[in-house]
Each structure stands twice: as structure tokens, then as C-alpha cells.
Amino acid sequence: MHLNNLKINIDDKGIINLVIKSNNLLFNNEVINDFETAIDYISNNKSAIGVIISTEHNNYNYDYDFNYLFSLNNSASIFKNITRFSNSLRKLETLGKPIVSAISGSIKLGGLEIILHSHYKIADTDTNTKFVFTNTKYGLIPAIGASQRLPRQIGIENSLKLFLSNKIMTIEEALKIKLVDEVAPKDKIIDKAKEYILNNLISLQPWDDKNYISKQPTPFTNDNLGYFISKIAMLHSKTADHYPSVKVLISAIYEGLNTDINSGLKIEARHFTWLLQNIETKSMINTLIINKPKNEINESEITIFKKSFIENYAAEGVRLLINGVAAAMIENAGKRLGFELGPLAMADKLEIQCVISQLDSIDASVAALIRSMQKNNRNGLSSNKGFYDYKEGNRKHIWRGLTDLIPPANHQLNIEEIENRLLYSSINNIFYNYIKHSELKNSQEYDYMAINNIGLPKWTGGPFTWVKKNNINNYIKNNEEYAKTLGSRFIINKKIINIIQNESV
Amino acid sequence: MTDALIFDTVRTPRGKGKKSGSLNEVPPVQLASKVLKAIEERNNINTEDVDDVVLGCVHPIGEQGADIARTAVLESNWHQTVSGVQVDRFCASGLEAVNIAAAQVMSGQADMSVGGGVESMSRVPLGSSGGAWMADPTVAYNSYFVPQGISADLLATKYNYSRTDVDKYAVSSQQRASEAWKEQRFKNSIIPIKDQNDLPILEIDEYMRPDTTMQSLGALDPSFEKMGAHGFDDVAILKYPELESIKHVHHAGNSSGIVDGAAGVLIGNKKMGDKYELKARARICSFASIGSEPTIMLTGPADSAEKALKKANMKASDIDLFEMNEAFAAVVIRFMDVLKVDHSKVNVNGGAIALGHPLGATGAIILGTVLDELERRDLSTGLITLCVGAGMGTATIIERI
């Protein structure tokens, strides 16, 4: 049997070694087919007594093949193919024969997905074995069971910590939380695996043992309920209503852990299928993974954009204040968009004078407000007085006197309108500077730099991606509307429109 | 429509809802059963004439599970033909149970029913029944779930009720409850709890702190500040972006007390009144439940009161006395502000801040409280209302006959 990605060896005792040949394996149609073929072969081999999963390149640096996933153009097709992959490995997991993984090198989420199907995990101590978890927040959740198997194995809290961080976990730590069962030097690892197989000829995952179900951790057992309730709030408050993978991940864990593994796998696959088609998810994956620039971005290039970007953000906040929007609404709109600070807190941090350098053609009253603030000795964070009051550099609350200087209008905009204006202004600012410096990068690289280095929220996928994904005609129309009353920063250079229209979505 | 007549109101004293509380040793089914037995004895009824027993209970799990109403019927040795049903409308469960019993009579589908409730918060703790609302991430995200204490502080922040405002309210609740006990104003409804040897276990509402002052309350730390800092304040602000922050003003001294207790209201038609020569103390004029915004959660009482008033063709000014459950001080203050009702007509004998709030039972308890007080003052109309979890409100209007 020849497969491009896998190899099968059988020793004289009937122990099968399933070797992953490819370095940096990406799960795509060919890989799924190879696993199906190999696992069918293994299941049909009656004389086999156990299976060792190992790799030729000493790593489990595997991931989804995003080009493949995005080529699956409807829910049914995504769900079908994910389920096909999952069912195949599930078949291996439930053979009744011991499945052992020999783990080496760096293990990414894709590698973990494979490894978690084994009943016993032995990590080698010589190849710097480590789990490298990428924060689920900016991408996808597991597709073939890691959100179900990991919490069943190491608990809900440990699992969420790993999925929602960029943590690198050493094998010592992994051993401690029982993510791996044993460690051994590299040249002993296969012998150890064989030894385990010979000593455990009948083997099941704990979650396939009918005594296990009553002991399985669920969101309602032990201390999990309180943890779960407060974790949801923490995650919701940090992501507002963006970064859908976070909500989907914790939902998959909650729903899946209230039932058995088979239903759990379907639950996860359905969430994955939904998430893969979500605009924010697609935008982030496109910009941060698929189109990630090959070269590091130069700090000097970032500086050109970043200063202008954050000053403009602060200035837009002050303009909103001039327009009669209540300060709390402005600040909350910024936070809901995913900025670390509200615009007024940002103005304070930069010193409020910074706003002056960003003034638009019709911003005379903005300058007047800044001057009155300065006359009140409210220059910003460094003096503990700005739009906020501070105590030793810690923000206390919005300055109570602000409403005397600039009273809020009786009719307040709704929060979405304020968010929209901040977002449009921010995106336009990046475009404006792009036109000035377009020789530096192409639009994909700008998108990457915008969300990774400049400070535009990551869920947008960058200015070009955001406009493309959200209908360019709306973008043009809304800017025209803004430009009528709010100034020239809402007049979009034709070159930008041309770039967006000439690139495929 | 048949008049639903109130013949009797019975309640247990309220014991502190912790292991050291006097009622902790009494299983909840016994609390409910003592209420039913008292109703039978006090009214000298043949229980075969009771169609149904409807009991509110907010944590119907463990020893409060498996239909505690029917279990209490059996334990009370009532006739086997009496059915029992447990209902849950969170904090208004006890009043909802009364309303359902009344509806059975008003619709002619029952001649006599009991509505009431039970909660042993010391034995089946708050929150122990879990629920998708707070624990299912999809639901919690989509409904912007925050715990009730955060909602109460959100309400106070949004409507500018200061710590002084809520503490003042709490002091008055303690003073009024203390006065009421001194004058034995609860004596018509309250039954002493005794053991199987007739030895007394509890005869008074033991949660009260009559010596409460502004100063003593001032020493208490806000209860929900820490919880708020762990994400819930931010979730509340996602829903209420006009607020810069949540001011945490509620604490153990101006929020309802965690207690154990049970209550029942005997409701029937005129035929039953005549048969057993029972005095119809009042009739149920109208009742209503409503849904309101779930994150602030606790604004429902005014809406439900207005709905019930409309059904009864009445105005707030037609009501002589109000019982508005003191879940949190800010909730009552907001209710009085919206309905423009003076504090002198609301919770005149104190409320749950002083006396405690045994979740499933409270609605039935305070209905008895207001009826006793209407009789004592020789007034006519009473409105009972409670704020309800997940953004609801329930109200009932009664009128003496």
C-alpha cells in the first residue's frame, strides 16, 4: 500500500506502526483519504495486536489546510468531510486494541487532534517535545474531537486555559496534568510503546468505558458550575460580540460534556462548520494565516502608521464628544470594537494635545475644547488629569467637570452608530496613510500590519479585507453620508476603491 | 367568572437559611406538610374537597425534587385524590402558585385549591439547580446573563440610587418588621414549627436585626463588587453602554435574607365557603406576569403591577397597601418611583430585607401579610408583587370582602 502521507509497518508480534511521513502535515482531502485507507487496512488486519502512531520528522506540527477548508463551499460539505476524518480516527480509537502515540517535537492543534485518539501517550525527552497552542480566539476550534477529548482527559479548566492562550507547554507540565502518560528517551520510545501494547492487549479510552460516564466531568459537577458561569462572563466581556470562536469553543465543551463522546463529536463538528463560514473567522484566517507576510514587518514602517492611527482614534472620540455623545458611550464603543482603551482614555495616554495634529477641516470646536481642557490643567495621564481623573496613573473615572464644558445632547446615538463611526474613521486613516506610503507593501501585507501591529481590531481582518467582506457599496455610501457633515477624512481616495474592486474577494 | 375567595393564609416562621438556622433540621417536605396540616385543621375541611395543591419551589432538586407538592400532600395524610404540582417562576413562585390555584377556581375547574410554596435554602442551596440561563454559554452570551446581585447594582447605578438611599430603605424595613413583631401583627397567619414530640423548634422570624442602623450597615462591604470585577460588570455595560461603571451598593444588610420557610393560601368558591362555613376574607381581583429586560432583570414588578391594575380596572391610587418583595432595596425604591407610590403604603410591616426571602414561598407569605394588615387597618385593597429572575414580574391584586 502506498500513501503520500502515511506509512504502515508491521512487526513480527503483530504491532502496527502507523507513521506520519509528511513534515508540517496539513489536513486536506488527500490526508483524510490516506487516514481512511490506512485505518481501514488496520481494522481489517485481524492479526494486528496494537497500533503505534509516530512521525518520521519528529514533530506533530500539523494544522488544518485552510485552502482546502475554504474550498468546501457549503455547510453540508464541510460537515461531511470533517465527520469523515473524525469517524475514521474514531474507528481506530474504538478498535479495542491498544493505540499508543509516540510524541516528539512540537505539537500544534492538528497534532493534538491525532494524538488524543491514542489510549497511551509517550513523549520523548530528546527532541524538545512541547505543545504549542495557538489562541483559538483568532482562528478555529478543533474539528475532530479535541474539544471533547481534552476536557474529558485533563478537565474543563485546564482545557480552556490551553485552548485560549498562546501557551507553550513542556512535556513535564503535560505529564503533570496527564496530557501525556509517560516520557522516555527518543531511542527507547518505540520499545516503551510496544511494551505497553503487549501488557494491555485490550484497550479502550476512558470515555468508551461504560463506568466512566458517571465520573465524567461536566459543567454541572464538582466546582465546574461556578467556574463555568464566571468564565463565560469573563470571555464575553473580553470579546464583546466579536471573536466568535471563543463562544463557540466554550459552547462545544458545555454541550458536549453533558453527553457522551459520540454526541460530543457531532456537537463539535457542527460548531466548527458554522464557525468556518463566519465572516470574522474567515477574515482573520485570511489575513493572519493564509496571507501572512513572509518577511517580518519593519518597526520603522509600523511607526509611520501607528502614531497617526491612535491619534486619529483619540481625535474621533473628541469629535464625538463635540457632537454631543456622552463620554461613557464613546469609551464603551471603543472597547466593544476591541480597542484596549476607549478613545478618550487613549487621548489622555498620549496627552490630549496629540489630538490637534489630527484635526480635520471642520474641527475648530475640537481645538477649542482641547484648549479649555488645557486651561483647566487637564493635559492627560502624565498629570493625572485629562478626560479622566487618575490617581497615581490609575484611571478612576471620567472627569465630572467634562459635562460642564461640553454637555451631552438630549438625544443620544445608539452604541452601534458610535462604533461604526469609530471604525470607519480608523479604517479611513489607514487607507489615507496607505496612499501616502503604498510603495511599502501590497494590500494583504497592509491588512496584516493593520491588525497585528498598528492596532486595528483583529476581527476586522484588516482594512481591505473588512471592506471586501462587508460590501464595498455600503462602505462607499456610508462614507459619503459621513463626509457631508463630518469632514474630509470620510472622502475615500479612488485608488483604494480601485484596489478593492480589482482584487477578488 | 367565579370569584376566587381567600379563606385562609398560613405560613411558617422564617429560619436563618444556614446550617445553624433553626429550621435546618426540618426537611422541606415537612415544612410544606406542616402548612397543609394547619390549613386542614384551622378550616376543618375534608381534604377530599381540595382539588389541587400548587406549590412554588425554585430549586426542585434533591429533597425538593420529584414534585414536592404531591409529596407534601401524601406526607400530610391528605386524601389521595388531592393532586399536587410544583411550579417555578423563580422568586415569584409562591405568588404564581396562588394565582394558578385562583385561576382553577375562577375558571370553574376546581372548587377549592391551595396555592403556596416552600424553600429550604439551608438544605438545598441557592443556585443548586444550575440551569441553561447562566451555564449554557450560548444562552448566557445571547441574554447577557449577570447574577441577580449585579442586576440590582446595575439598577441602582442606572437610576442613581446611592448607598445612602438603599441603606436608609433597609433600616426602615428592619424597624417596621421589629414593630410588627412587637405588635404581633403576623399572628393570624404564622404557625409555630414543632417536632414530632410537640417540642418547639421555631416560633419567630429569626433573621431580623432590629438594632440595624445606618452606621452598622455602613460597615458592610458591597457583596457583588468582586464578582462584578470578574467580568459581570463588563457584561452589564455591554448591554448598558451609557454607564461608565457599575456602582456596587448592595450588601447582606440591604438585600433579602437567605432563609427557610413555607406558606399556603386556601382558595375556593362560594360553594365551598358555605359548605364549611368559612369566612371569605378577600377575593382575588386580578393577577399578571410579565417579561422584562433580563440583564437589569429586576424592573418587572412595576410592569406586572400595571398589567394587573389594568385587568382589574384600577389605578395605583386605588390600592391601599402594597407588598413589593424586598429582593434588594433598589428594586423597591424603583417600584415606588415608577408607580409613584408613597413608602407609607409599601411593605408597612417590613419585608424580606429584615425577615428573609425563602424563594419559593415568599409570594404566598407576603399575600398573607398584606391581607392580615388590611384587616387590622380595616382597609380594602392590596397589591402583591415580586421581581423575578431572568427579567420577569408577577403581581396579584386582592380585595377584602
Short mmCIF file of C-alpha atoms in Angstrom, two decimals, chain A residues 57-466:
data_model
loop_
_atom_site.label_atom_id
_atom_site.label_comp_id
_atom_site.label_asym_id
_atom_site.label_seq_id
_atom_site.Cartn_x
_atom_site.Cartn_y
_atom_site.Cartn_z
CA HIS A 57 10.10 14.03 11.15
CA ASN A 58 9.93 14.05 14.92
CA ASN A 59 7.15 16.58 15.17
CA TYR A 60 3.38 16.91 15.17
CA ASN A 61 3.41 20.35 13.64
CA TYR A 62 0.07 19.77 11.97
CA ASP A 63 -2.75 22.09 11.18
CA TYR A 64 -5.83 22.42 9.04
CA ASP A 65 -5.29 23.16 5.37
CA PHE A 66 -7.28 26.38 5.20
CA ASN A 67 -7.30 26.49 1.42
CA TYR A 68 -8.90 23.07 1.46
CA LEU A 69 -11.41 24.01 4.14
CA PHE A 70 -12.42 27.21 2.36
CA SER A 71 -12.86 25.25 -0.86
CA LEU A 72 -15.67 23.31 0.81
CA ASN A 73 -18.33 25.72 -0.20
CA ASN A 74 -21.34 24.76 1.85
CA SER A 75 -22.25 23.55 5.33
CA ALA A 76 -23.12 20.03 4.19
CA SER A 77 -19.77 19.58 2.51
CA ILE A 78 -17.79 20.94 5.48
CA PHE A 79 -19.69 18.80 7.96
CA LYS A 80 -19.42 15.70 5.79
CA ASN A 81 -15.67 15.90 5.30
CA ILE A 82 -14.89 16.79 8.91
CA THR A 83 -17.07 13.93 10.05
CA ARG A 84 -15.40 11.57 7.59
CA PHE A 85 -11.99 12.40 9.07
CA SER A 86 -13.27 12.20 12.62
CA ASN A 87 -15.09 8.90 12.07
CA SER A 88 -12.00 7.33 10.58
CA LEU A 89 -9.83 8.14 13.60
CA ARG A 90 -12.73 7.22 15.88
CA LYS A 91 -12.69 3.78 14.27
CA LEU A 92 -9.03 3.42 15.24
CA GLU A 93 -9.76 4.66 18.75
CA THR A 94 -12.50 2.07 19.25
CA LEU A 95 -10.77 -0.97 17.72
CA GLY A 96 -10.47 -2.47 21.18
CA LYS A 97 -6.75 -2.86 20.63
CA PRO A 98 -4.22 -0.60 22.33
CA ILE A 99 -3.39 2.58 20.42
CA VAL A 100 -0.22 4.32 21.59
CA SER A 101 1.26 7.56 20.31
CA ALA A 102 4.98 8.25 20.31
CA ILE A 103 5.21 12.01 20.62
CA SER A 104 8.14 14.12 19.53
CA GLY A 105 8.96 17.71 18.76
CA SER A 106 6.50 20.46 18.52
CA ILE A 107 2.81 19.62 18.64
CA LYS A 108 0.24 22.02 17.22
CA LEU A 109 -3.53 21.75 17.42
CA GLY A 110 -3.72 19.40 14.44
CA GLY A 111 -1.15 17.12 16.02
CA LEU A 112 -3.03 17.17 19.29
CA GLU A 113 -6.22 16.17 17.48
CA ILE A 114 -4.46 13.00 16.22
CA ILE A 115 -2.66 12.21 19.45
CA LEU A 116 -5.82 12.46 21.55
CA HIS A 117 -7.19 9.40 19.74
CA SER A 118 -4.49 7.24 21.33
CA HIS A 119 -5.02 5.41 24.60
CA TYR A 120 -1.49 5.95 25.85
CA LYS A 121 0.86 8.79 25.05
CA ILE A 122 4.62 8.56 25.41
CA ALA A 123 6.63 11.72 24.87
CA ASP A 124 10.29 11.71 24.01
CA THR A 125 12.70 13.69 26.15
CA ASP A 126 15.28 14.38 23.45
CA THR A 127 13.57 16.42 20.74
CA ASN A 128 12.37 19.36 22.81
CA THR A 129 8.88 17.94 22.83
CA LYS A 130 6.35 20.67 23.53
CA PHE A 131 2.75 21.52 22.94
CA VAL A 132 2.40 24.80 21.09
CA PHE A 133 -1.12 26.04 21.47
CA THR A 134 -2.36 28.86 19.29
CA ASN A 135 -5.06 31.01 20.79
CA THR A 136 -8.36 29.79 19.41
CA LYS A 137 -9.60 33.40 19.60
CA TYR A 138 -8.14 34.31 16.22
CA GLY A 139 -8.99 31.14 14.34
CA LEU A 140 -10.82 27.89 14.51
CA ILE A 141 -11.84 25.49 17.21
CA PRO A 142 -10.91 21.79 16.96
CA ALA A 143 -12.80 19.79 14.35
CA ILE A 144 -12.15 16.15 15.07
CA GLY A 145 -12.68 15.95 18.80
CA ALA A 146 -10.02 17.81 20.78
CA SER A 147 -12.66 19.99 22.44
CA GLN A 148 -14.33 16.78 23.62
CA ARG A 149 -11.37 14.54 24.44
CA LEU A 150 -9.13 17.08 26.13
CA PRO A 151 -11.63 18.16 28.84
CA ARG A 152 -12.56 14.54 29.45
CA GLN A 153 -8.89 13.81 29.97
CA ILE A 154 -7.50 16.87 31.80
CA GLY A 155 -10.64 18.67 32.96
CA ILE A 156 -12.57 21.69 31.72
CA GLU A 157 -10.47 24.38 33.35
CA ASN A 158 -7.10 23.06 32.13
CA SER A 159 -8.51 22.62 28.64
CA LEU A 160 -9.87 26.15 28.36
CA LYS A 161 -6.56 27.51 29.61
CA LEU A 162 -4.74 25.69 26.84
CA PHE A 163 -7.18 26.49 24.06
CA LEU A 164 -7.41 30.18 24.93
CA SER A 165 -3.75 31.00 25.35
CA ASN A 166 -0.65 31.04 23.21
CA LYS A 167 0.92 28.72 25.70
CA ILE A 168 3.93 26.55 25.10
CA MET A 169 3.68 23.51 27.34
CA THR A 170 6.69 21.39 28.12
CA ILE A 171 6.37 17.63 28.47
CA GLU A 172 7.00 17.95 32.20
CA GLU A 173 3.88 20.10 32.51
CA ALA A 174 1.98 17.84 30.14
CA LEU A 175 2.91 14.85 32.27
CA LYS A 176 1.75 16.64 35.39
CA ILE A 177 -1.75 17.31 34.04
CA LYS A 178 -1.83 13.84 32.47
CA LEU A 179 -1.90 15.07 28.91
CA VAL A 180 0.91 12.55 28.35
CA ASP A 181 1.25 9.31 30.29
CA GLU A 182 4.96 8.62 30.16
CA VAL A 183 8.23 10.13 28.99
CA ALA A 184 11.24 8.27 27.59
CA PRO A 185 14.44 8.97 25.66
CA LYS A 186 13.98 9.05 21.93
CA ASP A 187 15.67 5.71 21.22
CA LYS A 188 13.51 3.97 23.84
CA ILE A 189 10.16 5.40 22.90
CA ILE A 190 9.06 2.75 20.39
CA ASP A 191 10.17 -0.05 22.72
CA LYS A 192 8.15 1.53 25.52
CA ALA A 193 5.15 1.75 23.22
CA LYS A 194 5.48 -1.91 22.28
CA GLU A 195 5.85 -2.85 25.93
CA TYR A 196 2.60 -1.02 26.71
CA ILE A 197 0.80 -2.81 23.88
CA LEU A 198 1.99 -6.23 24.98
CA ASN A 199 0.82 -5.54 28.53
CA ASN A 200 -2.57 -4.09 27.54
CA LEU A 201 -3.97 -6.24 24.76
CA ILE A 202 -7.49 -4.98 25.29
CA SER A 203 -7.71 -1.25 25.48
CA LEU A 204 -10.36 1.46 25.43
CA GLN A 205 -10.47 5.16 26.02
CA PRO A 206 -11.89 6.00 29.46
CA TRP A 207 -14.83 7.71 27.75
CA ASP A 208 -15.68 4.48 25.96
CA ASP A 209 -15.86 2.62 29.25
CA LYS A 210 -19.47 2.47 30.40
CA ASN A 211 -18.40 3.02 34.00
CA TYR A 212 -16.78 6.29 33.02
CA ILE A 213 -19.84 8.29 32.06
CA SER A 214 -20.90 8.81 35.68
CA LYS A 215 -17.41 10.05 36.54
CA GLN A 216 -17.02 12.30 33.53
CA PRO A 217 -16.53 15.95 34.47
CA THR A 218 -19.48 18.03 33.30
CA PRO A 219 -20.18 21.75 33.64
CA PHE A 220 -22.53 20.83 36.48
CA THR A 221 -20.26 18.62 38.56
CA ASN A 222 -17.68 19.42 41.21
CA ASP A 223 -16.62 23.05 41.17
CA ASN A 224 -17.18 23.36 37.45
CA LEU A 225 -20.50 25.24 37.56
CA GLY A 226 -19.20 28.34 39.28
CA TYR A 227 -16.05 28.28 37.19
CA PHE A 228 -18.07 27.92 34.04
CA ILE A 229 -20.54 30.72 34.82
CA SER A 230 -17.81 33.21 35.63
CA LYS A 231 -15.60 32.05 32.74
CA ILE A 232 -18.42 32.74 30.28
CA ALA A 233 -18.77 36.29 31.63
CA MET A 234 -15.03 36.84 31.53
CA LEU A 235 -14.77 35.65 27.94
CA HIS A 236 -17.87 37.58 26.85
CA SER A 237 -16.63 40.78 28.47
CA LYS A 238 -13.23 40.46 26.80
CA THR A 239 -14.50 39.70 23.32
CA ALA A 240 -17.74 41.74 23.41
CA ASP A 241 -19.67 40.31 20.48
CA HIS A 242 -16.63 39.60 18.29
CA TYR A 243 -14.21 36.66 18.05
CA PRO A 244 -16.96 34.03 17.69
CA SER A 245 -14.58 31.09 18.08
CA VAL A 246 -14.37 31.79 21.81
CA LYS A 247 -18.12 31.48 22.32
CA VAL A 248 -18.30 28.50 20.01
CA LEU A 249 -15.46 26.70 21.80
CA ILE A 250 -16.94 27.05 25.26
CA SER A 251 -20.36 26.10 23.86
CA ALA A 252 -18.93 22.95 22.26
CA ILE A 253 -17.35 21.99 25.58
CA TYR A 254 -20.50 22.72 27.59
CA GLU A 255 -22.88 20.93 25.24
CA GLY A 256 -20.52 18.03 24.59
CA LEU A 257 -19.65 17.36 28.21
CA ASN A 258 -23.28 16.94 29.13
CA THR A 259 -23.40 13.85 26.95
CA ASP A 260 -21.24 11.02 25.61
CA ILE A 261 -18.28 11.26 23.26
CA ASN A 262 -20.19 10.31 20.11
CA SER A 263 -22.73 13.08 20.52
CA GLY A 264 -19.92 15.38 21.64
CA LEU A 265 -18.04 14.81 18.40
CA LYS A 266 -21.11 15.74 16.36
CA ILE A 267 -21.69 18.83 18.51
CA GLU A 268 -18.11 20.00 17.94
CA ALA A 269 -18.26 19.33 14.19
CA ARG A 270 -21.47 21.36 13.87
CA HIS A 271 -19.96 24.32 15.72
CA PHE A 272 -16.82 24.04 13.59
CA THR A 273 -18.88 24.01 10.42
CA TRP A 274 -20.68 27.19 11.46
CA LEU A 275 -17.50 28.92 12.58
CA LEU A 276 -15.63 28.17 9.36
CA GLN A 277 -18.24 30.15 7.44
CA ASN A 278 -18.31 33.11 9.81
CA ILE A 279 -17.10 36.36 8.25
CA GLU A 280 -14.86 37.38 11.16
CA THR A 281 -13.24 33.96 11.29
CA LYS A 282 -12.62 33.92 7.56
CA SER A 283 -11.22 37.45 7.66
CA MET A 284 -8.77 36.65 10.45
CA ILE A 285 -7.61 33.38 8.89
CA ASN A 286 -7.15 35.02 5.50
CA THR A 287 -5.04 37.83 6.88
CA LEU A 288 -3.23 36.22 9.78
CA ILE A 289 -2.58 32.76 8.34
CA ILE A 290 -3.18 32.35 4.62
CA ASN A 291 -1.74 35.71 3.53
CA LYS A 292 0.73 36.15 6.36
CA PRO A 293 3.75 38.07 5.03
CA LYS A 294 6.87 36.01 4.54
CA ASN A 295 9.10 38.71 5.98
CA GLU A 296 8.99 40.35 9.37
CA ILE A 297 7.48 43.80 9.30
CA ASN A 298 9.99 46.53 9.88
CA GLU A 299 9.46 48.56 13.04
CA SER A 300 10.09 51.82 11.17
CA GLU A 301 7.21 51.02 8.80
CA ILE A 302 4.88 50.37 11.71
CA THR A 303 5.77 53.69 13.32
CA ILE A 304 4.68 55.63 10.25
CA PHE A 305 1.17 54.28 10.63
CA LYS A 306 0.70 53.63 14.31
CA LYS A 307 1.14 57.15 15.65
CA SER A 308 -1.33 58.59 13.16
CA PHE A 309 -3.74 55.69 13.77
CA ILE A 310 -4.00 56.01 17.54
CA GLU A 311 -4.05 59.80 17.44
CA ASN A 312 -6.87 59.72 14.93
CA TYR A 313 -8.75 57.24 17.14
CA ALA A 314 -8.37 59.61 20.09
CA ALA A 315 -9.38 62.58 17.93
CA GLU A 316 -12.50 60.80 16.67
CA GLY A 317 -13.51 60.29 20.29
CA VAL A 318 -13.14 64.01 21.00
CA ARG A 319 -15.12 64.83 17.86
CA LEU A 320 -17.92 62.55 19.06
CA LEU A 321 -17.85 64.43 22.34
CA ILE A 322 -18.23 67.70 20.42
CA ASN A 323 -21.18 66.13 18.60
CA GLY A 324 -22.90 65.68 21.96
CA VAL A 325 -22.23 61.99 22.53
CA ALA A 326 -21.91 61.05 26.21
CA ALA A 327 -18.33 60.24 27.20
CA ALA A 328 -19.21 56.79 28.60
CA MET A 329 -20.85 55.83 25.30
CA ILE A 330 -17.73 56.85 23.36
CA GLU A 331 -15.45 54.88 25.64
CA ASN A 332 -17.66 51.81 25.65
CA ALA A 333 -17.98 51.90 21.86
CA GLY A 334 -14.19 51.74 21.56
CA LYS A 335 -13.97 48.86 23.98
CA ARG A 336 -16.79 46.96 22.26
CA LEU A 337 -14.88 47.27 18.99
CA GLY A 338 -11.97 45.56 20.69
CA PHE A 339 -9.66 48.50 21.30
CA GLU A 340 -7.72 48.18 24.50
CA LEU A 341 -8.66 51.71 25.59
CA GLY A 342 -11.58 53.98 24.84
CA PRO A 343 -10.70 56.95 22.60
CA LEU A 344 -10.71 59.46 25.45
CA ALA A 345 -8.53 57.25 27.64
CA MET A 346 -6.24 56.96 24.62
CA ALA A 347 -6.17 60.77 24.27
CA ASP A 348 -5.14 61.01 27.92
CA LYS A 349 -2.47 58.38 27.48
CA LEU A 350 -0.99 60.23 24.50
CA GLU A 351 -1.53 63.64 26.17
CA ILE A 352 -4.60 65.40 24.82
CA GLN A 353 -2.51 67.84 22.75
CA CYS A 354 -1.96 64.95 20.32
CA VAL A 355 -5.48 65.37 19.01
CA ILE A 356 -4.57 68.72 17.47
CA SER A 357 -2.29 67.11 14.90
CA GLN A 358 -5.22 65.10 13.54
CA LEU A 359 -7.73 67.88 13.10
CA ASP A 360 -9.97 67.74 10.08
CA SER A 361 -11.11 70.77 8.08
CA ILE A 362 -14.13 71.49 10.24
CA ASP A 363 -12.74 70.71 13.66
CA ALA A 364 -12.39 74.22 15.13
CA SER A 365 -14.58 73.32 18.11
CA VAL A 366 -12.39 70.28 18.84
CA ALA A 367 -9.37 72.54 19.13
CA ALA A 368 -11.37 74.90 21.36
CA LEU A 369 -12.32 72.04 23.70
CA ILE A 370 -8.71 70.86 23.94
CA ARG A 371 -7.66 74.42 24.79
CA SER A 372 -10.28 74.70 27.54
CA MET A 373 -9.14 71.37 28.94
CA GLN A 374 -5.57 72.62 28.96
CA LYS A 375 -6.62 75.84 30.67
CA ASN A 376 -8.06 73.62 33.41
CA ASN A 377 -4.64 71.96 33.62
CA ARG A 378 -6.10 68.78 32.23
CA ASN A 379 -3.35 67.71 29.87
CA GLY A 380 -3.59 63.95 30.16
CA LEU A 381 -2.40 60.92 32.06
CA SER A 382 1.05 62.22 32.97
CA SER A 383 -0.51 64.93 35.13
CA ASN A 384 -3.25 62.57 36.45
CA LYS A 385 -5.89 64.86 34.91
CA GLY A 386 -7.37 64.64 31.46
CA PHE A 387 -10.70 63.40 30.18
CA TYR A 388 -10.40 61.10 33.18
CA ASP A 389 -9.29 61.64 36.73
CA TYR A 390 -6.35 59.45 37.70
CA LYS A 391 -4.74 58.51 40.92
CA GLU A 392 -1.06 57.75 40.56
CA GLY A 393 -1.57 56.82 36.95
CA ASN A 394 -4.60 54.58 37.56
CA ARG A 395 -7.82 55.59 35.86
CA LYS A 396 -10.54 56.42 38.39
CA HIS A 397 -13.43 57.81 36.40
CA ILE A 398 -14.38 60.25 33.66
CA TRP A 399 -13.80 63.83 34.81
CA ARG A 400 -17.07 65.04 36.34
CA GLY A 401 -16.49 68.57 35.03
CA LEU A 402 -16.48 67.40 31.42
CA THR A 403 -20.24 67.69 31.07
CA ASP A 404 -20.00 71.38 32.04
CA LEU A 405 -17.50 72.04 29.26
CA ILE A 406 -19.41 70.00 26.72
CA PRO A 407 -22.91 68.88 27.74
CA PRO A 408 -24.22 65.62 26.22
CA ALA A 409 -27.07 66.02 23.74
CA ASN A 410 -30.57 65.07 24.83
CA HIS A 411 -30.84 62.60 22.02
CA GLN A 412 -28.03 60.07 22.12
CA LEU A 413 -26.86 57.98 19.18
CA ASN A 414 -27.15 54.28 19.74
CA ILE A 415 -23.95 52.44 20.54
CA GLU A 416 -23.73 50.71 17.15
CA GLU A 417 -23.74 54.08 15.36
CA ILE A 418 -20.87 55.26 17.52
CA GLU A 419 -18.92 52.06 16.96
CA ASN A 420 -19.45 52.40 13.23
CA ARG A 421 -18.13 55.90 13.17
CA LEU A 422 -15.01 54.99 15.15
CA LEU A 423 -14.40 52.01 12.88
CA TYR A 424 -14.87 53.96 9.64
CA SER A 425 -12.63 56.74 10.85
CA SER A 426 -9.95 54.21 11.88
CA ILE A 427 -10.09 52.29 8.61
CA ASN A 428 -10.04 55.51 6.58
CA ASN A 429 -6.98 56.65 8.49
CA ILE A 430 -5.09 53.51 7.49
CA PHE A 431 -6.16 53.94 3.87
CA TYR A 432 -5.08 57.57 3.92
CA ASN A 433 -1.60 56.64 5.09
CA TYR A 434 -1.52 53.71 2.70
CA ILE A 435 -1.93 56.08 -0.24
CA LYS A 436 0.97 58.12 1.10
CA HIS A 437 3.18 55.04 1.52
CA SER A 438 1.77 52.50 -0.92
CA GLU A 439 5.23 51.72 -2.23
CA LEU A 440 5.93 49.82 1.02
CA LYS A 441 3.55 46.92 0.81
CA ASN A 442 0.69 45.29 -1.02
CA SER A 443 -2.82 45.37 0.41
CA GLN A 444 -2.53 41.92 2.02
CA GLU A 445 0.58 42.96 3.86
CA TYR A 446 -1.14 46.15 4.95
CA ASP A 447 -4.06 44.14 6.28
CA TYR A 448 -1.67 42.02 8.31
CA MET A 449 0.22 45.02 9.62
CA ALA A 450 -3.00 46.87 10.44
CA ILE A 451 -4.31 44.20 12.79
CA ASN A 452 -1.07 42.73 14.00
CA ASN A 453 0.98 45.87 14.53
CA ILE A 454 -0.99 49.08 14.15
CA GLY A 455 -3.92 48.36 16.43
CA LEU A 456 -6.98 47.88 14.26
CA PRO A 457 -9.03 45.14 15.97
CA LYS A 458 -8.05 41.70 14.66
CA TRP A 459 -11.60 40.57 13.92
CA THR A 460 -11.74 43.02 11.00
CA GLY A 461 -9.05 41.10 9.15
CA GLY A 462 -7.52 44.46 8.20
CA PRO A 463 -8.99 47.42 6.30
CA PHE A 464 -9.00 45.91 2.81
CA THR A 465 -10.44 42.59 3.96
CA TRP A 466 -13.04 44.32 6.11
#
